[in-house]
Short mmCIF file of C-alpha atoms in Angstrom, two decimals:
data_model
loop_
_atom_site.label_atom_id
_atom_site.label_comp_id
_atom_site.label_asym_id
_atom_site.label_seq_id
_atom_site.Cartn_x
_atom_site.Cartn_y
_atom_site.Cartn_z
CA MET A 27 24.26 -7.14 -13.74
CA GLN A 28 20.98 -6.64 -11.86
CA LEU A 29 21.08 -7.32 -8.12
CA PRO A 30 18.44 -9.84 -6.93
CA GLU A 31 16.82 -7.22 -4.67
CA GLU A 32 16.38 -4.99 -7.72
CA ILE A 33 14.01 -7.47 -9.39
CA ARG A 34 10.50 -7.83 -8.00
CA HIS A 35 8.38 -10.61 -9.43
CA PRO A 36 5.88 -10.81 -10.92
CA LEU A 37 7.23 -8.77 -13.81
CA PRO A 38 5.28 -6.86 -16.43
CA PRO A 39 3.50 -7.45 -18.68
CA PHE A 40 0.79 -8.28 -16.17
CA ASN A 41 -2.16 -10.61 -16.65
CA PHE A 42 -5.10 -10.96 -14.26
CA GLU A 43 -3.34 -13.47 -12.01
CA THR A 44 -0.03 -11.60 -11.82
CA ALA A 45 -1.78 -8.26 -11.23
CA ILE A 46 -3.70 -9.81 -8.30
CA GLN A 47 -0.41 -11.25 -6.99
CA LYS A 48 1.35 -7.86 -7.24
CA VAL A 49 -1.49 -6.17 -5.34
CA ARG A 50 -1.43 -8.76 -2.55
CA MET A 51 2.35 -8.51 -2.27
CA ALA A 52 2.04 -4.73 -1.89
CA GLU A 53 -0.67 -5.16 0.76
CA ASP A 54 1.45 -7.68 2.65
CA GLY A 55 4.49 -5.40 2.52
CA TRP A 56 2.63 -2.35 3.80
CA ASN A 57 0.99 -4.43 6.56
CA SER A 58 4.48 -5.42 7.73
CA ARG A 59 5.16 -1.74 8.48
CA ASP A 60 8.84 -2.39 7.68
CA ALA A 61 9.73 0.81 5.82
CA ALA A 62 13.21 -0.34 4.75
CA LYS A 63 11.86 -3.58 3.28
CA VAL A 64 8.82 -1.97 1.64
CA ALA A 65 10.97 0.75 0.04
CA LEU A 66 12.89 -1.93 -1.90
CA ALA A 67 9.78 -2.52 -4.04
CA TYR A 68 10.25 0.96 -5.54
CA SER A 69 12.79 2.10 -8.13
CA LEU A 70 15.68 4.29 -6.97
CA ASP A 71 14.07 7.25 -8.78
CA THR A 72 10.45 6.43 -7.87
CA GLN A 73 7.98 9.32 -8.07
CA TRP A 74 4.99 9.50 -5.72
CA ARG A 75 2.13 11.79 -4.93
CA ASN A 76 0.59 10.84 -1.59
CA ARG A 77 -2.10 13.31 -0.58
CA ALA A 78 -0.22 16.64 -0.82
CA GLU A 79 3.25 15.13 -0.37
CA PHE A 80 5.60 14.46 -3.28
CA ILE A 81 8.28 11.76 -3.08
CA HIS A 82 11.23 11.80 -5.50
CA ASN A 83 13.26 8.66 -4.77
CA ARG A 84 13.42 5.42 -2.79
CA GLU A 85 15.08 7.01 0.23
CA ASP A 86 12.32 9.66 0.42
CA ALA A 87 9.77 6.82 0.22
CA ARG A 88 11.44 4.99 3.11
CA ARG A 89 11.45 8.11 5.30
CA PHE A 90 7.83 8.83 4.37
CA LEU A 91 6.78 5.31 5.40
CA GLU A 92 8.64 5.57 8.73
CA ARG A 93 6.78 8.82 9.52
CA LYS A 94 3.47 7.35 8.37
CA TRP A 95 3.64 4.26 10.57
CA ALA A 96 4.91 6.24 13.57
CA LYS A 97 1.71 8.32 13.33
CA GLU A 98 -0.83 5.75 12.08
CA LEU A 99 -0.84 3.20 14.91
CA GLU A 100 -2.21 -0.36 14.65
CA TYR A 101 -2.28 0.09 10.86
CA ARG A 102 -4.18 -2.63 8.96
CA LEU A 103 -4.67 -2.41 5.18
CA ILE A 104 -6.70 -4.18 2.51
CA LYS A 105 -5.98 -3.53 -1.19
CA GLU A 106 -8.12 -4.67 -4.12
CA LEU A 107 -7.27 -4.76 -7.82
CA TRP A 108 -9.35 -2.30 -9.79
CA ALA A 109 -7.76 -2.46 -13.27
CA PHE A 110 -4.47 -3.26 -15.02
CA THR A 111 -2.57 -3.02 -18.29
CA ASP A 112 0.80 -4.41 -19.33
CA HIS A 113 2.82 -2.32 -16.85
CA ARG A 114 0.23 -0.38 -14.84
CA ILE A 115 -2.09 -1.37 -12.00
CA ALA A 116 -4.91 0.58 -10.36
CA VAL A 117 -6.07 -0.39 -6.86
CA ARG A 118 -8.60 0.75 -4.33
CA TYR A 119 -7.92 0.24 -0.67
CA ALA A 120 -8.95 0.96 2.88
CA TYR A 121 -6.94 0.90 6.07
CA GLU A 122 -7.75 1.37 9.72
CA TRP A 123 -5.54 3.02 12.31
CA HIS A 124 -5.61 5.21 15.37
CA ASP A 125 -3.63 8.24 16.43
CA ASP A 126 -1.69 8.64 19.68
CA SER A 127 -4.86 9.94 21.39
CA GLY A 128 -6.79 6.76 20.56
CA ASN A 129 -8.96 8.29 17.82
CA TRP A 130 -9.77 5.67 15.16
CA PHE A 131 -9.96 6.28 11.41
CA ARG A 132 -10.73 4.33 8.27
CA SER A 133 -8.83 5.78 5.34
CA TYR A 134 -10.13 5.09 1.83
CA GLY A 135 -8.03 5.52 -1.26
CA ASN A 136 -7.16 4.81 -4.85
CA GLU A 137 -3.68 4.33 -6.26
CA ASN A 138 -2.30 4.22 -9.77
CA TRP A 139 0.97 2.35 -10.13
CA GLU A 140 3.50 2.11 -12.97
CA PHE A 141 6.29 -0.49 -13.08
CA ASP A 142 9.59 -0.84 -14.88
CA GLU A 143 10.76 -4.03 -16.63
CA ASN A 144 12.24 -5.32 -13.33
CA GLY A 145 8.89 -5.13 -11.53
CA LEU A 146 9.88 -2.09 -9.45
CA MET A 147 7.28 0.61 -9.00
CA THR A 148 8.41 3.80 -10.71
CA LYS A 149 5.26 5.88 -10.14
CA ARG A 150 2.65 5.86 -7.39
CA TYR A 151 -0.24 8.33 -7.32
CA ALA A 152 -2.44 8.07 -4.22
CA SER A 153 -5.67 9.85 -3.34
CA ILE A 154 -6.87 9.26 0.22
CA ASN A 155 -9.74 10.35 2.46
CA ASP A 156 -9.89 9.78 6.23
CA LEU A 157 -13.15 8.92 7.96
CA PRO A 158 -13.25 9.15 11.77
CA ILE A 159 -14.82 5.97 13.18
CA ASN A 160 -15.63 4.65 16.62
CA GLU A 161 -13.54 1.72 17.77
CA ASN A 162 -16.64 -0.51 17.65
CA GLU A 163 -17.04 0.31 13.91
CA ARG A 164 -13.71 -1.30 13.01
CA LYS A 165 -13.81 -4.12 10.47
CA PHE A 166 -10.11 -5.10 10.35
CA HIS A 167 -9.46 -7.23 13.44
CA TRP A 168 -6.63 -9.59 12.50
CA PRO A 169 -3.37 -9.50 14.51
CA LEU A 170 -0.92 -6.89 13.25
CA GLY A 171 0.89 -8.05 10.12
CA ARG A 172 -0.30 -9.92 7.05
CA ARG A 173 -4.06 -10.15 6.54
CA PRO A 174 -5.10 -13.81 6.87
CA ASP A 175 -6.14 -15.46 3.60
CA ASP A 176 -9.61 -16.18 4.99
CA HIS A 177 -10.25 -12.57 6.08
CA PRO A 178 -12.80 -10.87 3.79
CA GLY A 179 -11.60 -8.31 1.28
CA LEU A 180 -13.08 -4.87 0.61
CA SER A 181 -15.96 -6.01 -1.59
CA ALA A 182 -17.00 -8.77 0.83
CA LEU A 183 -16.94 -6.23 3.70
CA GLY A 184 -19.18 -3.85 1.74
CA LEU A 185 -16.45 -1.27 1.48
#
């Protein structure tokens, strides 16, 4: 019997609406910066490549996210659907953050995701570039947490 926390709707096969929903749910989760909760969206044996780091299971993913959000302060993320198939989704994204010295960055990336039949992400391949920005160049100004529904997405922001 599958535990409720081991099923993450929407389930594959994806259509346009469910792919958009899956992307927004991932954005919302990462914007929560709750590593334990976010890690539950990944299979126990999830495989990631994030920059030059390789993740081999859900517990590694949780630890990675804890380290990430301890370093990337005031993290705010926007994801946008790029393409999808029955059980795969490609996204592009940008996030803004600062380090412990107050230096601001906008990080741009692309991710390829693969899901199992329970809607858990089994593979995540991320390519990311960091652009130093001045604080006055920031575009993501909502309070920490979920991006408001009326906040522009990447395309509307010209990103």
